[in-house]
Coordinates of N, CA, C and O in Angstrom, one line a residue:
M1 N -190.9 9.5 6.8 CA -190.0 8.9 5.9 C -190.7 8.2 4.7 O -190.2 8.3 3.6
K2 N -191.9 7.6 5.0 CA -192.6 7.0 3.9 C -193.1 8.0 2.9 O -193.1 7.8 1.7
K3 N -193.5 9.2 3.4 CA -193.9 10.3 2.5 C -192.8 10.7 1.6 O -193.0 11.0 0.4
I4 N -191.6 10.9 2.1 CA -190.4 11.3 1.3 C -190.1 10.2 0.2 O -189.9 10.6 -0.9
F5 N -190.2 9.0 0.6 CA -190.0 7.9 -0.4 C -191.0 8.0 -1.5 O -190.6 7.8 -2.7
V6 N -192.3 8.2 -1.2 CA -193.3 8.2 -2.2 C -193.1 9.4 -3.1 O -193.3 9.3 -4.3
I7 N -192.8 10.6 -2.5 CA -192.5 11.8 -3.3 C -191.3 11.6 -4.2 O -191.4 11.9 -5.4
L8 N -190.3 11.0 -3.7 CA -189.1 10.8 -4.5 C -189.3 9.8 -5.6 O -188.9 10.0 -6.8
L9 N -190.1 8.7 -5.3 CA -190.4 7.8 -6.4 C -191.3 8.4 -7.4 O -191.1 8.2 -8.6
S10 N -192.3 9.3 -7.0 CA -193.1 9.9 -8.0 C -192.3 10.9 -8.9 O -192.6 10.9 -10.1
V11 N -191.4 11.6 -8.3 CA -190.6 12.5 -9.1 C -189.7 11.7 -10.1 O -189.6 12.1 -11.3
L12 N -189.2 10.6 -9.7 CA -188.4 9.8 -10.6 C -189.2 9.2 -11.7 O -188.8 9.2 -12.9
L13 N -190.4 8.8 -11.4 CA -191.3 8.2 -12.4 C -191.7 9.3 -13.4 O -191.7 9.1 -14.6
L14 N -192.1 10.5 -12.9 CA -192.5 11.6 -13.8 C -191.3 12.0 -14.7 O -191.5 12.3 -15.8
T15 N -190.2 12.1 -14.1 CA -189.0 12.5 -14.9 C -188.7 11.4 -15.9 O -188.4 11.8 -17.1
G16 N -188.9 10.2 -15.6 CA -188.7 9.1 -16.5 C -189.6 9.2 -17.7 O -189.3 9.0 -18.8
F17 N -190.9 9.4 -17.4 CA -191.9 9.5 -18.5 C -191.8 10.7 -19.3 O -192.0 10.7 -20.5
A18 N -191.6 11.9 -18.6 CA -191.7 13.2 -19.3 C -190.4 13.6 -19.8 O -190.3 14.2 -20.9
G19 N -189.3 13.4 -19.1 CA -188.0 14.0 -19.5 C -187.1 13.1 -20.4 O -186.2 13.6 -21.0
C20 N -187.4 11.9 -20.5 CA -186.5 11.0 -21.3 C -187.1 10.9 -22.7 O -188.2 10.5 -22.8
G21 N -186.3 11.2 -23.6 CA -186.7 11.1 -25.0 C -186.6 9.6 -25.4 O -185.9 8.8 -24.9
F22 N -187.3 9.3 -26.4 CA -187.3 7.9 -26.9 C -187.0 8.0 -28.4 O -187.7 8.7 -29.2
N23 N -186.0 7.3 -28.9 CA -185.6 7.2 -30.3 C -185.9 5.8 -30.8 O -185.5 4.9 -30.1
V24 N -186.6 5.7 -31.9 CA -186.9 4.3 -32.4 C -185.7 3.5 -32.7 O -185.8 2.3 -32.8
N25 N -184.6 4.2 -32.9 CA -183.3 3.4 -33.2 C -182.7 2.9 -31.9 O -181.8 2.1 -32.0
D26 N -183.1 3.4 -30.7 CA -182.5 2.9 -29.5 C -182.7 1.4 -29.3 O -183.8 0.9 -29.5
G27 N -181.7 0.7 -29.0 CA -181.8 -0.7 -28.7 C -181.7 -1.6 -29.9 O -181.7 -2.8 -29.9
F28 N -181.7 -1.0 -31.1 CA -181.6 -1.7 -32.3 C -180.4 -1.3 -33.1 O -180.2 -0.1 -33.4
N29 N -179.6 -2.3 -33.4 CA -178.3 -2.0 -34.1 C -178.3 -3.0 -35.3 O -178.1 -4.2 -35.1
I30 N -178.5 -2.5 -36.5 CA -178.5 -3.3 -37.7 C -177.2 -4.1 -37.9 O -177.2 -5.2 -38.4
D31 N -176.1 -3.6 -37.4 CA -174.8 -4.3 -37.4 C -174.9 -5.6 -36.7 O -174.1 -6.5 -37.1
D32 N -175.8 -5.8 -35.8 CA -175.9 -7.0 -35.1 C -176.4 -8.1 -36.0 O -176.2 -9.3 -35.7
Y33 N -177.0 -7.7 -37.1 CA -177.6 -8.7 -38.0 C -176.8 -8.8 -39.4 O -177.2 -9.5 -40.2
N34 N -175.8 -8.0 -39.5 CA -175.0 -7.9 -40.7 C -174.4 -9.3 -41.0 O -174.4 -9.7 -42.2
D35 N -173.9 -10.0 -40.0 CA -173.4 -11.4 -40.3 C -174.4 -12.3 -40.8 O -174.1 -13.1 -41.7
T36 N -175.6 -12.2 -40.3 CA -176.7 -13.1 -40.8 C -176.9 -12.9 -42.3 O -177.0 -13.8 -43.1
I37 N -177.0 -11.6 -42.7 CA -177.2 -11.3 -44.1 C -176.0 -11.6 -44.9 O -176.0 -12.2 -46.0
N38 N -174.8 -11.2 -44.4 CA -173.5 -11.4 -45.2 C -173.2 -12.9 -45.3 O -172.5 -13.3 -46.3
N39 N -173.6 -13.7 -44.4 CA -173.3 -15.2 -44.5 C -174.3 -16.0 -45.2 O -174.3 -17.2 -45.1
S40 N -175.2 -15.3 -45.9 CA -176.2 -16.1 -46.7 C -175.5 -16.8 -47.8 O -174.4 -16.4 -48.3
D41 N -176.1 -18.0 -48.1 CA -175.5 -18.8 -49.2 C -176.2 -18.5 -50.5 O -175.7 -18.8 -51.6
R42 N -177.4 -17.9 -50.4 CA -178.2 -17.6 -51.7 C -179.2 -16.6 -51.4 O -179.7 -16.5 -50.3
I43 N -179.4 -15.7 -52.3 CA -180.4 -14.6 -52.2 C -181.3 -14.7 -53.5 O -180.8 -14.6 -54.6
D44 N -182.6 -15.0 -53.2 CA -183.5 -15.0 -54.3 C -184.2 -13.7 -54.5 O -184.6 -13.1 -53.5
V45 N -184.4 -13.2 -55.7 CA -185.1 -12.0 -56.0 C -186.5 -12.4 -56.5 O -186.6 -13.1 -57.5
I46 N -187.5 -12.0 -55.7 CA -188.9 -12.5 -56.0 C -189.7 -11.3 -56.4 O -189.7 -10.2 -55.7
I47 N -190.4 -11.4 -57.5 CA -191.4 -10.4 -57.9 C -192.7 -11.2 -58.3 O -192.6 -12.1 -59.0
D48 N -193.8 -10.7 -57.7 CA -195.1 -11.3 -58.0 C -195.0 -12.8 -57.7 O -195.5 -13.6 -58.5
D49 N -194.4 -13.2 -56.6 CA -194.3 -14.6 -56.2 C -193.5 -15.5 -57.1 O -193.6 -16.7 -57.1
K50 N -192.7 -14.9 -58.0 CA -191.8 -15.7 -58.9 C -190.4 -15.2 -58.8 O -190.1 -14.1 -58.7
R51 N -189.5 -16.2 -58.7 CA -188.1 -15.9 -58.6 C -187.6 -15.4 -60.0 O -187.7 -16.1 -61.0
V52 N -187.1 -14.2 -60.1 CA -186.6 -13.6 -61.3 C -185.1 -13.5 -61.4 O -184.6 -13.3 -62.5
D53 N -184.5 -13.7 -60.2 CA -183.0 -13.7 -60.2 C -182.5 -14.4 -59.0 O -183.3 -14.6 -58.0
M54 N -181.3 -14.7 -59.0 CA -180.7 -15.4 -57.8 C -179.2 -14.9 -57.7 O -178.5 -14.8 -58.7
I55 N -178.8 -14.5 -56.5 CA -177.5 -14.1 -56.2 C -176.8 -15.2 -55.4 O -177.4 -15.6 -54.3
S56 N -175.7 -15.7 -55.8 CA -175.1 -16.8 -55.1 C -173.5 -16.6 -55.2 O -173.1 -15.8 -56.0
G57 N -172.8 -17.3 -54.4 CA -171.4 -17.2 -54.4 C -171.0 -16.2 -53.4 O -171.5 -15.1 -53.3
H58 N -169.9 -16.5 -52.7 CA -169.5 -15.6 -51.6 C -169.2 -14.2 -52.0 O -169.7 -13.2 -51.4
N59 N -168.5 -14.0 -53.1 CA -168.1 -12.7 -53.6 C -169.3 -11.9 -54.0 O -169.4 -10.7 -53.8
N60 N -170.2 -12.5 -54.7 CA -171.5 -11.8 -55.2 C -172.3 -11.4 -54.0 O -172.9 -10.3 -54.0
I61 N -172.5 -12.3 -53.0 CA -173.3 -11.9 -51.9 C -172.6 -10.8 -51.1 O -173.2 -9.9 -50.6
E62 N -171.3 -10.9 -50.9 CA -170.5 -9.8 -50.2 C -170.7 -8.5 -50.9 O -170.9 -7.4 -50.3
D63 N -170.6 -8.5 -52.3 CA -170.8 -7.2 -53.0 C -172.2 -6.7 -52.8 O -172.4 -5.5 -52.7
F64 N -173.2 -7.6 -52.8 CA -174.6 -7.2 -52.6 C -174.8 -6.5 -51.2 O -175.3 -5.4 -51.1
V65 N -174.2 -7.2 -50.2 CA -174.4 -6.7 -48.8 C -173.6 -5.3 -48.7 O -174.2 -4.4 -48.1
N66 N -172.5 -5.2 -49.3 CA -171.7 -3.9 -49.2 C -172.5 -2.8 -49.9 O -172.5 -1.7 -49.4
A67 N -173.2 -3.1 -51.0 CA -173.9 -2.1 -51.7 C -175.2 -1.7 -51.0 O -175.7 -0.6 -51.2
L68 N -175.6 -2.5 -50.0 CA -176.8 -2.1 -49.2 C -176.5 -1.0 -48.2 O -177.4 -0.3 -47.8
K69 N -175.2 -0.8 -47.9 CA -174.9 0.3 -46.9 C -175.7 0.2 -45.7 O -176.4 1.2 -45.3
L70 N -175.8 -0.9 -45.0 CA -176.7 -1.1 -43.9 C -176.5 -0.1 -42.8 O -177.5 0.3 -42.1
D71 N -175.3 0.4 -42.6 CA -175.0 1.4 -41.6 C -175.7 2.8 -41.9 O -175.8 3.6 -41.0
E72 N -176.2 3.0 -43.1 CA -176.9 4.2 -43.4 C -178.4 4.1 -43.3 O -179.1 5.1 -43.6
W73 N -178.9 2.9 -43.0 CA -180.4 2.8 -42.9 C -180.9 3.4 -41.7 O -180.3 3.3 -40.6
K74 N -182.0 4.0 -41.8 CA -182.7 4.7 -40.6 C -184.1 4.1 -40.4 O -184.9 4.0 -41.3
I75 N -184.3 3.7 -39.2 CA -185.7 3.1 -38.9 C -186.7 4.3 -39.0 O -186.5 5.3 -38.4
K76 N -187.7 4.1 -39.9 CA -188.7 5.1 -40.1 C -190.0 4.3 -40.4 O -190.0 3.2 -40.9
E77 N -191.1 4.9 -40.1 CA -192.4 4.3 -40.3 C -192.7 4.2 -41.8 O -192.5 5.2 -42.5
L78 N -193.1 3.1 -42.3 CA -193.4 2.9 -43.7 C -194.7 3.7 -44.1 O -195.7 3.7 -43.4
P79 N -194.6 4.5 -45.2 CA -195.8 5.2 -45.6 C -197.0 4.3 -45.9 O -196.8 3.2 -46.3
E80 N -198.1 4.8 -45.5 CA -199.4 3.9 -45.6 C -199.6 3.5 -47.0 O -200.2 2.4 -47.3
D81 N -199.3 4.3 -48.0 CA -199.6 4.0 -49.4 C -198.5 3.2 -50.1 O -198.5 3.0 -51.3
A82 N -197.6 2.6 -49.4 CA -196.5 1.8 -49.9 C -197.0 0.6 -50.6 O -197.8 -0.1 -50.1
K83 N -196.5 0.3 -51.8 CA -196.9 -0.8 -52.6 C -195.6 -1.7 -52.8 O -194.6 -1.3 -53.3
K84 N -195.7 -3.0 -52.4 CA -194.6 -3.9 -52.5 C -194.1 -4.0 -53.9 O -194.9 -4.1 -54.8
D85 N -192.8 -4.0 -54.0 CA -192.2 -4.2 -55.4 C -191.5 -5.5 -55.5 O -191.9 -6.3 -56.3
A86 N -190.5 -5.8 -54.7 CA -189.7 -7.0 -54.8 C -189.3 -7.5 -53.4 O -189.4 -6.7 -52.5
E87 N -189.0 -8.7 -53.4 CA -188.4 -9.3 -52.2 C -187.1 -9.9 -52.5 O -186.8 -10.5 -53.5
F88 N -186.1 -9.7 -51.5 CA -184.8 -10.3 -51.6 C -184.8 -11.3 -50.4 O -184.7 -10.8 -49.2
V89 N -184.9 -12.6 -50.7 CA -185.0 -13.6 -49.7 C -183.6 -14.2 -49.5 O -183.1 -14.8 -50.5
M90 N -183.1 -14.2 -48.3 CA -181.7 -14.7 -48.0 C -181.9 -16.1 -47.4 O -182.7 -16.3 -46.5
Y91 N -181.1 -17.0 -47.9 CA -181.1 -18.4 -47.4 C -179.7 -18.8 -47.0 O -178.7 -18.4 -47.5
K92 N -179.7 -19.7 -46.0 CA -178.4 -20.3 -45.5 C -178.6 -21.8 -45.7 O -179.7 -22.4 -45.6
N93 N -177.5 -22.5 -46.1 CA -177.5 -24.0 -46.2 C -177.9 -24.6 -44.8 O -177.3 -24.2 -43.8
K94 N -178.8 -25.5 -44.8 CA -179.2 -26.2 -43.6 C -178.0 -27.1 -43.2 O -177.6 -27.9 -44.1
T95 N -177.6 -27.1 -42.0 CA -176.5 -27.9 -41.6 C -177.0 -29.4 -41.6 O -178.0 -29.7 -41.0
K96 N -176.2 -30.2 -42.2 CA -176.5 -31.7 -42.3 C -176.0 -32.3 -41.0 O -175.0 -32.0 -40.5
K97 N -176.8 -33.3 -40.5 CA -176.4 -34.0 -39.4 C -175.4 -35.1 -39.8 O -175.5 -35.7 -40.8
E98 N -174.4 -35.3 -38.9 CA -173.4 -36.3 -39.2 C -174.1 -37.6 -39.3 O -174.9 -38.0 -38.6
G99 N -173.7 -38.3 -40.4 CA -174.2 -39.7 -40.7 C -175.5 -39.6 -41.5 O -176.0 -40.7 -41.8
S100 N -176.0 -38.5 -41.8 CA -177.2 -38.4 -42.6 C -177.0 -38.9 -44.0 O -176.0 -38.6 -44.6
K101 N -177.9 -39.7 -44.5 CA -177.8 -40.2 -45.8 C -178.4 -39.3 -46.9 O -178.3 -39.5 -48.1
D102 N -179.1 -38.2 -46.4 CA -179.7 -37.3 -47.4 C -178.6 -36.3 -47.9 O -178.0 -35.5 -47.2
N103 N -178.3 -36.5 -49.2 CA -177.2 -35.6 -49.8 C -177.8 -34.4 -50.5 O -177.0 -33.6 -51.0
S104 N -179.1 -34.2 -50.4 CA -179.6 -33.0 -51.1 C -179.3 -31.7 -50.3 O -179.2 -31.8 -49.1
T105 N -179.2 -30.6 -51.0 CA -178.9 -29.4 -50.3 C -180.3 -28.7 -49.9 O -181.2 -28.6 -50.7
K106 N -180.4 -28.4 -48.6 CA -181.6 -27.8 -48.2 C -181.2 -26.4 -47.6 O -180.2 -26.2 -47.0
F107 N -182.1 -25.4 -47.9 CA -181.9 -24.1 -47.5 C -183.0 -23.7 -46.5 O -184.1 -24.1 -46.6
I108 N -182.6 -22.8 -45.5 CA -183.5 -22.2 -44.6 C -183.5 -20.7 -44.8 O -182.4 -20.1 -44.9
Q109 N -184.6 -20.1 -44.7 CA -184.7 -18.6 -44.9 C -184.1 -18.0 -43.6 O -184.6 -18.3 -42.5
V110 N -183.2 -17.0 -43.7 CA -182.7 -16.3 -42.6 C -183.1 -14.9 -42.5 O -183.0 -14.2 -41.4
A111 N -183.4 -14.3 -43.7 CA -183.8 -12.9 -43.7 C -184.6 -12.6 -45.0 O -184.5 -13.3 -45.9
K112 N -185.3 -11.5 -45.0 CA -186.0 -11.0 -46.2 C -186.0 -9.5 -46.2 O -186.3 -8.9 -45.2
I113 N -185.7 -8.9 -47.4 CA -185.8 -7.5 -47.6 C -186.9 -7.3 -48.6 O -186.9 -7.8 -49.7
I114 N -187.9 -6.4 -48.2 CA -189.0 -6.1 -49.2 C -188.8 -4.7 -49.6 O -188.6 -3.8 -48.8
T115 N -188.8 -4.4 -50.9 CA -188.7 -3.1 -51.5 C -190.1 -2.6 -51.9 O -191.0 -3.4 -52.0
Y116 N -190.2 -1.3 -52.0 CA -191.5 -0.7 -52.4 C -191.4 0.2 -53.6 O -190.3 0.9 -53.8
K117 N -192.4 0.3 -54.4 CA -192.4 1.0 -55.6 C -192.3 2.5 -55.4 O -193.1 3.1 -54.6
G118 N -191.3 3.1 -56.0 CA -191.2 4.6 -56.1 C -190.8 5.3 -54.8 O -190.8 6.5 -54.7
I119 N -190.5 4.5 -53.7 CA -190.0 5.2 -52.5 C -188.8 4.5 -52.0 O -188.5 3.3 -52.3
N120 N -188.0 5.2 -51.2 CA -186.7 4.7 -50.7 C -186.9 4.0 -49.3 O -186.3 4.5 -48.3
Y121 N -187.8 3.0 -49.3 CA -188.1 2.3 -48.0 C -187.9 0.8 -48.3 O -188.2 0.3 -49.4
V122 N -187.6 0.1 -47.2 CA -187.5 -1.3 -47.2 C -188.1 -1.8 -45.9 O -188.1 -1.1 -44.9
T123 N -188.5 -3.1 -45.9 CA -188.8 -3.8 -44.7 C -187.9 -4.9 -44.6 O -187.7 -5.7 -45.5
L124 N -187.2 -5.0 -43.4 CA -186.3 -6.1 -43.2 C -186.9 -7.1 -42.2 O -187.3 -6.7 -41.1
S125 N -187.1 -8.3 -42.6 CA -187.5 -9.4 -41.6 C -186.4 -10.2 -41.3 O -185.7 -10.8 -42.2
I126 N -186.0 -10.3 -40.0 CA -184.9 -11.1 -39.6 C -185.1 -11.5 -38.1 O -185.6 -10.7 -37.3
A127 N -184.7 -12.7 -37.8 CA -184.8 -13.2 -36.4 C -186.2 -13.0 -35.9 O -186.4 -12.6 -34.7
K128 N -187.2 -13.4 -36.7 CA -188.6 -13.3 -36.3 C -189.1 -11.9 -35.9 O -190.0 -11.7 -35.1
M129 N -188.3 -10.9 -36.4 CA -188.7 -9.5 -36.2 C -188.8 -8.8 -37.5 O -188.2 -9.2 -38.5
E130 N -189.5 -7.7 -37.5 CA -189.7 -6.9 -38.8 C -189.5 -5.4 -38.5 O -190.1 -4.9 -37.6
F131 N -188.7 -4.8 -39.4 CA -188.4 -3.4 -39.2 C -188.5 -2.7 -40.5 O -188.1 -3.2 -41.6
D132 N -189.0 -1.4 -40.5 CA -189.1 -0.6 -41.7 C -188.0 0.4 -41.7 O -187.7 1.0 -40.6
F133 N -187.4 0.6 -42.8 CA -186.2 1.6 -42.9 C -186.4 2.5 -44.1 O -186.9 2.1 -45.1
K134 N -185.9 3.7 -43.9 CA -185.7 4.6 -45.0 C -184.2 4.4 -45.4 O -183.3 4.3 -44.6
I135 N -184.0 4.2 -46.7 CA -182.7 3.8 -47.2 C -182.2 4.9 -48.1 O -183.0 5.7 -48.7
P136 N -180.9 5.0 -48.3 CA -180.3 6.0 -49.2 C -180.8 5.8 -50.7 O -181.1 4.6 -51.1
E137 N -180.9 6.8 -51.4 CA -181.4 6.7 -52.8 C -180.6 5.8 -53.7 O -181.1 5.0 -54.5
D138 N -179.2 5.9 -53.5 CA -178.4 5.0 -54.3 C -178.6 3.5 -54.0 O -178.4 2.7 -54.9
V139 N -178.9 3.2 -52.7 CA -179.2 1.8 -52.4 C -180.5 1.4 -53.0 O -180.6 0.3 -53.6
S140 N -181.5 2.3 -53.0 CA -182.8 2.0 -53.7 C -182.6 1.8 -55.2 O -183.1 0.8 -55.7
D141 N -181.8 2.6 -55.8 CA -181.4 2.5 -57.2 C -180.7 1.1 -57.5 O -181.0 0.5 -58.5
Y142 N -179.8 0.8 -56.6 CA -179.1 -0.5 -56.8 C -180.1 -1.7 -56.7 O -180.0 -2.6 -57.5
L143 N -181.0 -1.7 -55.7 CA -181.9 -2.8 -55.6 C -182.8 -2.9 -56.8 O -183.2 -3.9 -57.2
N144 N -183.2 -1.7 -57.3 CA -184.1 -1.7 -58.5 C -183.4 -2.3 -59.8 O -184.1 -2.6 -60.7
T145 N -182.1 -2.4 -59.8 CA -181.4 -3.0 -60.9 C -181.7 -4.5 -61.1 O -181.6 -5.0 -62.1
F146 N -182.2 -5.1 -60.0 CA -182.6 -6.5 -60.0 C -184.0 -6.7 -60.5 O -184.4 -7.8 -60.7
I147 N -184.8 -5.6 -60.6 CA -186.2 -5.7 -60.9 C -186.4 -5.6 -62.4 O -185.9 -4.8 -63.1

């Protein structure tokens, strides 16, 4: 009986390792993070560590997120020769504690998209994770309008 169990377990393990394909998109759904990006209060466009543009206002941010076509992004390994072009840093208003006397607006970074020169790739940093994506050419062209 013990021999049969060991053989069965071995067959299952070998089938699991050899027969099951692995797709880098398995277990990751960018739609899970769409709300984080869409609910940003401000998006800074950064080039060479300088803010060159800012997107704010609910309608402007919604238009920006819709233009990204997040559902068409595909996880792909970033080419080794990729050179950073711009960063789109998303911020959310920090929630003020009730009774706080501090009236200043504070922002916390919730996500960042890094674009690369001459290629249709981005890196998305969100929720302490980082993913590289191949993006549609029209999305890349749209992002380049801010540069």
